[in-house]
Amino acid sequence: MIPILTLDGPSGVGKGTVASIIAQKLDWHLLDSGAIYRAFAIVARDNDIKIDDIDDLLKLANNFDISFKLNSNHEPLNVYLNNVEVSSELRTEKTAALASQFAKIESLRKVLLVKQRQFKKLPGLVADGRDMGTVVFPDAPFKVFLTAEVEERAKRRLKQLQERGITGNISHTLAEVQKRDERDANRQHSPLRPAKDALVIDTTNLAINEVIAKVMALIKA
Ligand code: C5P
């Protein structure tokens, strides 16, 4: 049996950081499923494929080549598309907003789901996203759903963007985070929600190490 930890939750909650630290601690593989949706959005845009060109979107999804490399400093990932590094463009809110529009399409999600399941390998997998515990790995033995108040998530998101040299302001970031969460939570297919058997952790007043400790305790128990 291959152990899997699913980490789901809304944007800016800190899933990416928690996932990569835990993957390193356990020496498990890491799946940043949001990076797959973001990368797909970049390639679709570069190929000028629109949201309703379903046939072309599916053709592209079946053919696009994405690979990840873990950064040494617990930053989520370096991402390569056809061997070209796209990490910084991938992390902008503009790319995220485009990704969340493509992420509504059920047939596209089905193709990307196959790619995501290929990350399941020994000795284990940490998978972060929106539907890891509900749809992609419903049988995972360890499921966590991270939440935090939206103002706190906007603050975290802005800090993260600034650390990457991307400018922004808090009210704009708050509006973007709210809009994206609303779209992800209210879509028809694979909406953002906790699995019934997930441990829900409100991280509003928790430091990253406290969140890690809670997740590690779940795995060790
Ligand atoms: O996690 P991240 O912010 O990188 O995700 C970008 C977007 O990709 C999300 O807002 C969501 O629309 C989509 N996504 C998804 N399912 C996942 C991961 C991401 O729909 N498992």
PDB file of C-alpha atoms and ligand atoms in Angstrom:
ATOM      1  CA  MET A   1       0.000   0.000   0.000  1.00  0.00           C
ATOM      2  CA  ILE A   2       1.293   3.464  -0.888  1.00  0.00           C
ATOM      3  CA  PRO A   3       0.522   5.998   1.887  1.00  0.00           C
ATOM      4  CA  ILE A   4      -0.968   9.313   0.769  1.00  0.00           C
ATOM      5  CA  LEU A   5      -1.524  12.561   2.653  1.00  0.00           C
ATOM      6  CA  THR A   6      -4.045  14.871   0.970  1.00  0.00           C
ATOM      7  CA  LEU A   7      -3.900  18.569   1.837  1.00  0.00           C
ATOM      8  CA  ASP A   8      -6.788  20.608   0.492  1.00  0.00           C
ATOM      9  CA  GLY A   9      -7.997  24.127   1.146  1.00  0.00           C
ATOM     10  CA  PRO A  10      -8.625  27.580  -0.297  1.00  0.00           C
ATOM     11  CA  SER A  11      -6.007  29.890  -1.792  1.00  0.00           C
ATOM     12  CA  GLY A  12      -3.431  31.530   0.442  1.00  0.00           C
ATOM     13  CA  VAL A  13      -3.937  29.106   3.299  1.00  0.00           C
ATOM     14  CA  GLY A  14      -0.345  27.841   3.191  1.00  0.00           C
ATOM     15  CA  LYS A  15      -0.956  24.370   1.741  1.00  0.00           C
ATOM     16  CA  GLY A  16       2.030  24.566  -0.602  1.00  0.00           C
ATOM     17  CA  THR A  17       4.510  25.361   2.154  1.00  0.00           C
ATOM     18  CA  VAL A  18       3.072  22.760   4.543  1.00  0.00           C
ATOM     19  CA  ALA A  19       3.011  20.139   1.778  1.00  0.00           C
ATOM     20  CA  SER A  20       6.609  20.650   0.718  1.00  0.00           C
ATOM     21  CA  ILE A  21       7.974  20.669   4.287  1.00  0.00           C
ATOM     22  CA  ILE A  22       6.104  17.470   5.152  1.00  0.00           C
ATOM     23  CA  ALA A  23       7.156  15.783   1.905  1.00  0.00           C
ATOM     24  CA  GLN A  24      10.775  16.570   2.760  1.00  0.00           C
ATOM     25  CA  LYS A  25      10.419  15.413   6.368  1.00  0.00           C
ATOM     26  CA  LEU A  26       8.906  12.075   5.315  1.00  0.00           C
ATOM     27  CA  ASP A  27      10.934  11.806   2.122  1.00  0.00           C
ATOM     28  CA  TRP A  28       7.686  11.295   0.177  1.00  0.00           C
ATOM     29  CA  HIS A  29       6.856  12.515  -3.324  1.00  0.00           C
ATOM     30  CA  LEU A  30       5.026  15.802  -3.723  1.00  0.00           C
ATOM     31  CA  LEU A  31       2.124  16.660  -6.014  1.00  0.00           C
ATOM     32  CA  ASP A  32       1.315  20.371  -6.351  1.00  0.00           C
ATOM     33  CA  SER A  33      -1.898  19.868  -8.334  1.00  0.00           C
ATOM     34  CA  GLY A  34      -2.509  23.619  -8.580  1.00  0.00           C
ATOM     35  CA  ALA A  35       0.764  23.891 -10.527  1.00  0.00           C
ATOM     36  CA  ILE A  36      -0.668  21.468 -13.090  1.00  0.00           C
ATOM     37  CA  TYR A  37      -3.772  23.659 -13.561  1.00  0.00           C
ATOM     38  CA  ARG A  38      -1.627  26.804 -13.686  1.00  0.00           C
ATOM     39  CA  ALA A  39       0.841  25.312 -16.161  1.00  0.00           C
ATOM     40  CA  PHE A  40      -2.011  24.125 -18.323  1.00  0.00           C
ATOM     41  CA  ALA A  41      -3.499  27.634 -18.325  1.00  0.00           C
ATOM     42  CA  ILE A  42      -0.174  29.128 -19.483  1.00  0.00           C
ATOM     43  CA  VAL A  43       0.164  26.675 -22.357  1.00  0.00           C
ATOM     44  CA  ALA A  44      -3.472  27.100 -23.424  1.00  0.00           C
ATOM     45  CA  ARG A  45      -3.072  30.877 -23.423  1.00  0.00           C
ATOM     46  CA  ASP A  46       0.225  30.694 -25.354  1.00  0.00           C
ATOM     47  CA  ASN A  47      -1.486  28.497 -27.946  1.00  0.00           C
ATOM     48  CA  ASP A  48      -4.404  30.913 -28.078  1.00  0.00           C
ATOM     49  CA  ILE A  49      -6.911  28.221 -27.110  1.00  0.00           C
ATOM     50  CA  LYS A  50     -10.073  29.685 -25.612  1.00  0.00           C
ATOM     51  CA  ILE A  51     -12.171  28.339 -22.760  1.00  0.00           C
ATOM     52  CA  ASP A  52     -14.878  26.955 -25.074  1.00  0.00           C
ATOM     53  CA  ASP A  53     -12.505  25.242 -27.554  1.00  0.00           C
ATOM     54  CA  ILE A  54     -13.022  21.969 -25.692  1.00  0.00           C
ATOM     55  CA  ASP A  55     -11.555  19.651 -28.359  1.00  0.00           C
ATOM     56  CA  ASP A  56      -8.339  21.682 -28.571  1.00  0.00           C
ATOM     57  CA  LEU A  57      -8.109  21.943 -24.787  1.00  0.00           C
ATOM     58  CA  LEU A  58      -8.373  18.168 -24.429  1.00  0.00           C
ATOM     59  CA  LYS A  59      -5.816  17.574 -27.170  1.00  0.00           C
ATOM     60  CA  LEU A  60      -3.444  19.903 -25.387  1.00  0.00           C
ATOM     61  CA  ALA A  61      -4.093  18.304 -21.984  1.00  0.00           C
ATOM     62  CA  ASN A  62      -3.258  14.888 -23.410  1.00  0.00           C
ATOM     63  CA  ASN A  63       0.033  16.127 -24.798  1.00  0.00           C
ATOM     64  CA  PHE A  64       1.528  18.660 -22.461  1.00  0.00           C
ATOM     65  CA  ASP A  65       4.727  17.803 -20.678  1.00  0.00           C
ATOM     66  CA  ILE A  66       5.179  19.139 -17.153  1.00  0.00           C
ATOM     67  CA  SER A  67       7.831  18.282 -14.578  1.00  0.00           C
ATOM     68  CA  PHE A  68       8.621  19.500 -11.075  1.00  0.00           C
ATOM     69  CA  LYS A  69      11.770  19.966  -9.043  1.00  0.00           C
ATOM     70  CA  LEU A  70      11.704  20.642  -5.305  1.00  0.00           C
ATOM     71  CA  ASN A  71      13.426  23.850  -4.235  1.00  0.00           C
ATOM     72  CA  SER A  72      15.910  23.567  -1.409  1.00  0.00           C
ATOM     73  CA  ASN A  73      14.268  26.316   0.692  1.00  0.00           C
ATOM     74  CA  HIS A  74      10.776  24.809   1.014  1.00  0.00           C
ATOM     75  CA  GLU A  75       9.389  27.124  -1.654  1.00  0.00           C
ATOM     76  CA  PRO A  76       6.758  25.080  -3.461  1.00  0.00           C
ATOM     77  CA  LEU A  77       8.442  23.958  -6.669  1.00  0.00           C
ATOM     78  CA  ASN A  78      10.406  24.800  -9.751  1.00  0.00           C
ATOM     79  CA  VAL A  79       8.189  23.921 -12.674  1.00  0.00           C
ATOM     80  CA  TYR A  80       9.289  23.074 -16.208  1.00  0.00           C
ATOM     81  CA  LEU A  81       7.111  23.036 -19.301  1.00  0.00           C
ATOM     82  CA  ASN A  82       8.745  21.199 -22.173  1.00  0.00           C
ATOM     83  CA  ASN A  83      12.017  21.657 -20.226  1.00  0.00           C
ATOM     84  CA  VAL A  84      11.602  25.464 -19.953  1.00  0.00           C
ATOM     85  CA  GLU A  85      11.411  26.885 -16.409  1.00  0.00           C
ATOM     86  CA  VAL A  86       8.131  28.753 -15.881  1.00  0.00           C
ATOM     87  CA  SER A  87       8.044  28.999 -12.054  1.00  0.00           C
ATOM     88  CA  SER A  88       7.722  32.781 -11.698  1.00  0.00           C
ATOM     89  CA  GLU A  89       5.005  33.225 -14.304  1.00  0.00           C
ATOM     90  CA  LEU A  90       3.214  30.261 -12.799  1.00  0.00           C
ATOM     91  CA  ARG A  91       2.880  31.926  -9.408  1.00  0.00           C
ATOM     92  CA  THR A  92       1.166  35.166 -10.461  1.00  0.00           C
ATOM     93  CA  GLU A  93      -2.464  35.748  -9.465  1.00  0.00           C
ATOM     94  CA  LYS A  94      -3.285  36.341 -13.131  1.00  0.00           C
ATOM     95  CA  THR A  95      -2.206  32.796 -13.966  1.00  0.00           C
ATOM     96  CA  ALA A  96      -4.148  31.461 -10.956  1.00  0.00           C
ATOM     97  CA  ALA A  97      -7.334  33.235 -12.055  1.00  0.00           C
ATOM     98  CA  LEU A  98      -7.015  31.807 -15.563  1.00  0.00           C
ATOM     99  CA  ALA A  99      -6.311  28.335 -14.112  1.00  0.00           C
ATOM    100  CA  SER A 100      -9.471  28.475 -12.031  1.00  0.00           C
ATOM    101  CA  GLN A 101     -11.538  29.231 -15.145  1.00  0.00           C
ATOM    102  CA  PHE A 102     -10.158  26.189 -16.972  1.00  0.00           C
ATOM    103  CA  ALA A 103     -10.557  24.136 -13.772  1.00  0.00           C
ATOM    104  CA  LYS A 104     -14.353  24.319 -14.105  1.00  0.00           C
ATOM    105  CA  ILE A 105     -14.331  22.080 -17.194  1.00  0.00           C
ATOM    106  CA  GLU A 106     -15.192  18.516 -16.217  1.00  0.00           C
ATOM    107  CA  SER A 107     -13.701  16.720 -19.259  1.00  0.00           C
ATOM    108  CA  LEU A 108     -10.427  18.599 -18.815  1.00  0.00           C
ATOM    109  CA  ARG A 109     -10.318  17.705 -15.102  1.00  0.00           C
ATOM    110  CA  LYS A 110     -10.718  14.033 -16.065  1.00  0.00           C
ATOM    111  CA  VAL A 111      -7.607  14.132 -18.285  1.00  0.00           C
ATOM    112  CA  LEU A 112      -5.571  16.015 -15.675  1.00  0.00           C
ATOM    113  CA  LEU A 113      -6.735  13.591 -12.980  1.00  0.00           C
ATOM    114  CA  VAL A 114      -4.895  10.747 -14.729  1.00  0.00           C
ATOM    115  CA  LYS A 115      -1.673  12.802 -14.673  1.00  0.00           C
ATOM    116  CA  GLN A 116      -2.153  13.551 -10.976  1.00  0.00           C
ATOM    117  CA  ARG A 117      -2.645   9.886 -10.028  1.00  0.00           C
ATOM    118  CA  GLN A 118       0.681   9.050 -11.696  1.00  0.00           C
ATOM    119  CA  PHE A 119       2.389  10.836  -8.797  1.00  0.00           C
ATOM    120  CA  LYS A 120       1.303   8.054  -6.448  1.00  0.00           C
ATOM    121  CA  LYS A 121       4.554   6.176  -5.868  1.00  0.00           C
ATOM    122  CA  LEU A 122       6.440   4.530  -3.014  1.00  0.00           C
ATOM    123  CA  PRO A 123       7.467   5.467  -0.387  1.00  0.00           C
ATOM    124  CA  GLY A 124       4.453   7.839  -0.255  1.00  0.00           C
ATOM    125  CA  LEU A 125       2.829  10.981  -1.592  1.00  0.00           C
ATOM    126  CA  VAL A 126       1.821  14.380  -0.240  1.00  0.00           C
ATOM    127  CA  ALA A 127      -0.817  15.845  -2.582  1.00  0.00           C
ATOM    128  CA  ASP A 128      -2.004  19.429  -2.300  1.00  0.00           C
ATOM    129  CA  GLY A 129      -4.958  21.043  -4.057  1.00  0.00           C
ATOM    130  CA  ARG A 130      -8.740  21.449  -3.889  1.00  0.00           C
ATOM    131  CA  ASP A 131     -10.074  17.948  -4.554  1.00  0.00           C
ATOM    132  CA  MET A 132      -7.217  15.653  -3.497  1.00  0.00           C
ATOM    133  CA  GLY A 133      -9.174  14.069  -0.632  1.00  0.00           C
ATOM    134  CA  THR A 134     -12.595  14.099  -2.320  1.00  0.00           C
ATOM    135  CA  VAL A 135     -11.929  13.080  -5.947  1.00  0.00           C
ATOM    136  CA  VAL A 136      -8.319  12.341  -6.893  1.00  0.00           C
ATOM    137  CA  PHE A 137      -7.301  10.191  -3.909  1.00  0.00           C
ATOM    138  CA  PRO A 138     -10.585   9.397  -2.079  1.00  0.00           C
ATOM    139  CA  ASP A 139      -9.016   6.330  -0.407  1.00  0.00           C
ATOM    140  CA  ALA A 140      -6.046   8.226   1.065  1.00  0.00           C
ATOM    141  CA  PRO A 141      -5.474   7.226   4.693  1.00  0.00           C
ATOM    142  CA  PHE A 142      -4.500  10.752   5.784  1.00  0.00           C
ATOM    143  CA  LYS A 143      -6.658  13.724   4.807  1.00  0.00           C
ATOM    144  CA  VAL A 144      -6.314  17.300   5.974  1.00  0.00           C
ATOM    145  CA  PHE A 145      -8.315  20.397   5.016  1.00  0.00           C
ATOM    146  CA  LEU A 146      -6.685  23.710   5.920  1.00  0.00           C
ATOM    147  CA  THR A 147      -8.772  26.847   6.407  1.00  0.00           C
ATOM    148  CA  ALA A 148      -8.111  30.400   7.620  1.00  0.00           C
ATOM    149  CA  GLU A 149     -10.051  33.644   7.675  1.00  0.00           C
ATOM    150  CA  VAL A 150     -10.012  35.323   4.286  1.00  0.00           C
ATOM    151  CA  GLU A 151      -8.214  38.480   5.521  1.00  0.00           C
ATOM    152  CA  GLU A 152      -5.397  36.349   6.911  1.00  0.00           C
ATOM    153  CA  ARG A 153      -5.156  34.363   3.691  1.00  0.00           C
ATOM    154  CA  ALA A 154      -4.980  37.553   1.633  1.00  0.00           C
ATOM    155  CA  LYS A 155      -2.145  38.768   3.890  1.00  0.00           C
ATOM    156  CA  ARG A 156      -0.249  35.494   3.438  1.00  0.00           C
ATOM    157  CA  ARG A 157      -0.802  35.538  -0.311  1.00  0.00           C
ATOM    158  CA  LEU A 158       0.440  39.127  -0.605  1.00  0.00           C
ATOM    159  CA  LYS A 159       3.548  38.353   1.455  1.00  0.00           C
ATOM    160  CA  GLN A 160       4.258  35.342  -0.745  1.00  0.00           C
ATOM    161  CA  LEU A 161       3.863  37.410  -3.925  1.00  0.00           C
ATOM    162  CA  GLN A 162       6.120  40.156  -2.545  1.00  0.00           C
ATOM    163  CA  GLU A 163       8.788  37.621  -1.614  1.00  0.00           C
ATOM    164  CA  ARG A 164       8.778  36.603  -5.249  1.00  0.00           C
ATOM    165  CA  GLY A 165       9.188  40.204  -6.370  1.00  0.00           C
ATOM    166  CA  ILE A 166       5.577  40.591  -7.512  1.00  0.00           C
ATOM    167  CA  THR A 167       3.913  43.852  -6.427  1.00  0.00           C
ATOM    168  CA  GLY A 168       0.344  44.131  -5.123  1.00  0.00           C
ATOM    169  CA  ASN A 169      -1.805  45.665  -2.400  1.00  0.00           C
ATOM    170  CA  ILE A 170      -3.947  44.123   0.293  1.00  0.00           C
ATOM    171  CA  SER A 171      -7.397  45.195  -0.896  1.00  0.00           C
ATOM    172  CA  HIS A 172      -6.718  44.034  -4.432  1.00  0.00           C
ATOM    173  CA  THR A 173      -5.272  40.724  -3.213  1.00  0.00           C
ATOM    174  CA  LEU A 174      -8.241  40.204  -0.867  1.00  0.00           C
ATOM    175  CA  ALA A 175     -10.683  40.723  -3.748  1.00  0.00           C
ATOM    176  CA  GLU A 176      -8.747  38.302  -5.983  1.00  0.00           C
ATOM    177  CA  VAL A 177      -8.552  35.612  -3.304  1.00  0.00           C
ATOM    178  CA  GLN A 178     -12.289  35.937  -2.563  1.00  0.00           C
ATOM    179  CA  LYS A 179     -13.257  35.769  -6.212  1.00  0.00           C
ATOM    180  CA  ARG A 180     -11.140  32.685  -6.897  1.00  0.00           C
ATOM    181  CA  ASP A 181     -12.385  30.851  -3.791  1.00  0.00           C
ATOM    182  CA  GLU A 182     -15.948  31.584  -4.720  1.00  0.00           C
ATOM    183  CA  ARG A 183     -15.426  30.174  -8.202  1.00  0.00           C
ATOM    184  CA  ASP A 184     -13.597  27.076  -6.855  1.00  0.00           C
ATOM    185  CA  ALA A 185     -16.160  26.411  -4.106  1.00  0.00           C
ATOM    186  CA  ASN A 186     -19.248  26.923  -6.260  1.00  0.00           C
ATOM    187  CA  ARG A 187     -18.285  25.086  -9.422  1.00  0.00           C
ATOM    188  CA  GLN A 188     -20.283  22.015 -10.366  1.00  0.00           C
ATOM    189  CA  HIS A 189     -17.409  19.526 -10.690  1.00  0.00           C
ATOM    190  CA  SER A 190     -14.907  18.760  -7.911  1.00  0.00           C
ATOM    191  CA  PRO A 191     -15.730  21.878  -5.877  1.00  0.00           C
ATOM    192  CA  LEU A 192     -13.475  23.007  -3.059  1.00  0.00           C
ATOM    193  CA  ARG A 193     -14.743  21.297   0.100  1.00  0.00           C
ATOM    194  CA  PRO A 194     -13.374  19.058   2.840  1.00  0.00           C
ATOM    195  CA  ALA A 195     -13.686  15.282   2.460  1.00  0.00           C
ATOM    196  CA  LYS A 196     -16.027  13.786   5.067  1.00  0.00           C
ATOM    197  CA  ASP A 197     -13.098  12.019   6.712  1.00  0.00           C
ATOM    198  CA  ALA A 198     -10.662  14.991   6.610  1.00  0.00           C
ATOM    199  CA  LEU A 199      -9.151  16.617   9.670  1.00  0.00           C
ATOM    200  CA  VAL A 200     -10.077  20.315   9.363  1.00  0.00           C
ATOM    201  CA  ILE A 201      -7.461  22.704  10.781  1.00  0.00           C
ATOM    202  CA  ASP A 202      -8.167  26.412  11.143  1.00  0.00           C
ATOM    203  CA  THR A 203      -4.733  27.991  10.713  1.00  0.00           C
ATOM    204  CA  THR A 204      -5.775  31.638  11.228  1.00  0.00           C
ATOM    205  CA  ASN A 205      -3.857  31.907  14.493  1.00  0.00           C
ATOM    206  CA  LEU A 206      -1.314  29.154  13.963  1.00  0.00           C
ATOM    207  CA  ALA A 207       2.344  29.436  12.970  1.00  0.00           C
ATOM    208  CA  ILE A 208       3.497  27.183  10.168  1.00  0.00           C
ATOM    209  CA  ASN A 209       5.362  24.910  12.631  1.00  0.00           C
ATOM    210  CA  GLU A 210       2.180  24.410  14.640  1.00  0.00           C
ATOM    211  CA  VAL A 211       0.288  23.360  11.522  1.00  0.00           C
ATOM    212  CA  ILE A 212       3.101  20.966  10.572  1.00  0.00           C
ATOM    213  CA  ALA A 213       3.044  19.470  14.071  1.00  0.00           C
ATOM    214  CA  LYS A 214      -0.705  18.789  13.862  1.00  0.00           C
ATOM    215  CA  VAL A 215      -0.408  17.130  10.464  1.00  0.00           C
ATOM    216  CA  MET A 216       2.598  15.055  11.527  1.00  0.00           C
ATOM    217  CA  ALA A 217       0.695  13.949  14.654  1.00  0.00           C
ATOM    218  CA  LEU A 218      -2.129  12.676  12.432  1.00  0.00           C
ATOM    219  CA  ILE A 219       0.300  10.622  10.347  1.00  0.00           C
ATOM    220  CA  LYS A 220       2.194   9.255  13.330  1.00  0.00           C
ATOM    221  CA  ALA A 221      -1.035   8.289  15.132  1.00  0.00           C
TER     222      ALA A 221
HETATM  223  O1  C5P B   1      -3.433  25.760  -5.628  1.00  0.00           O
HETATM  224  P1  C5P B   1      -3.314  26.858  -6.656  1.00  0.00           P
HETATM  225  O2  C5P B   1      -3.612  28.197  -6.124  1.00  0.00           O
HETATM  226  O3  C5P B   1      -2.000  26.811  -7.364  1.00  0.00           O
HETATM  227  O4  C5P B   1      -4.439  26.492  -7.742  1.00  0.00           O
HETATM  228  C1  C5P B   1      -4.739  27.339  -8.821  1.00  0.00           C
HETATM  229  C2  C5P B   1      -6.163  27.031  -9.294  1.00  0.00           C
HETATM  230  O5  C5P B   1      -6.197  25.722  -9.885  1.00  0.00           O
HETATM  231  C3  C5P B   1      -7.213  26.985  -8.180  1.00  0.00           C
HETATM  232  O6  C5P B   1      -7.761  28.245  -7.884  1.00  0.00           O
HETATM  233  C4  C5P B   1      -8.247  26.023  -8.745  1.00  0.00           C
HETATM  234  O7  C5P B   1      -9.166  26.660  -9.593  1.00  0.00           O
HETATM  235  C5  C5P B   1      -7.427  25.070  -9.595  1.00  0.00           C
HETATM  236  N1  C5P B   1      -7.204  23.805  -8.907  1.00  0.00           N
HETATM  237  C6  C5P B   1      -8.213  22.869  -8.941  1.00  0.00           C
HETATM  238  N2  C5P B   1      -8.022  21.662  -8.364  1.00  0.00           N
HETATM  239  C7  C5P B   1      -6.876  21.365  -7.738  1.00  0.00           C
HETATM  240  C8  C5P B   1      -5.843  22.325  -7.654  1.00  0.00           C
HETATM  241  C9  C5P B   1      -6.050  23.541  -8.247  1.00  0.00           C
HETATM  242  O8  C5P B   1      -9.277  23.122  -9.480  1.00  0.00           O
HETATM  243  N3  C5P B   1      -6.717  20.155  -7.207  1.00  0.00           N
END
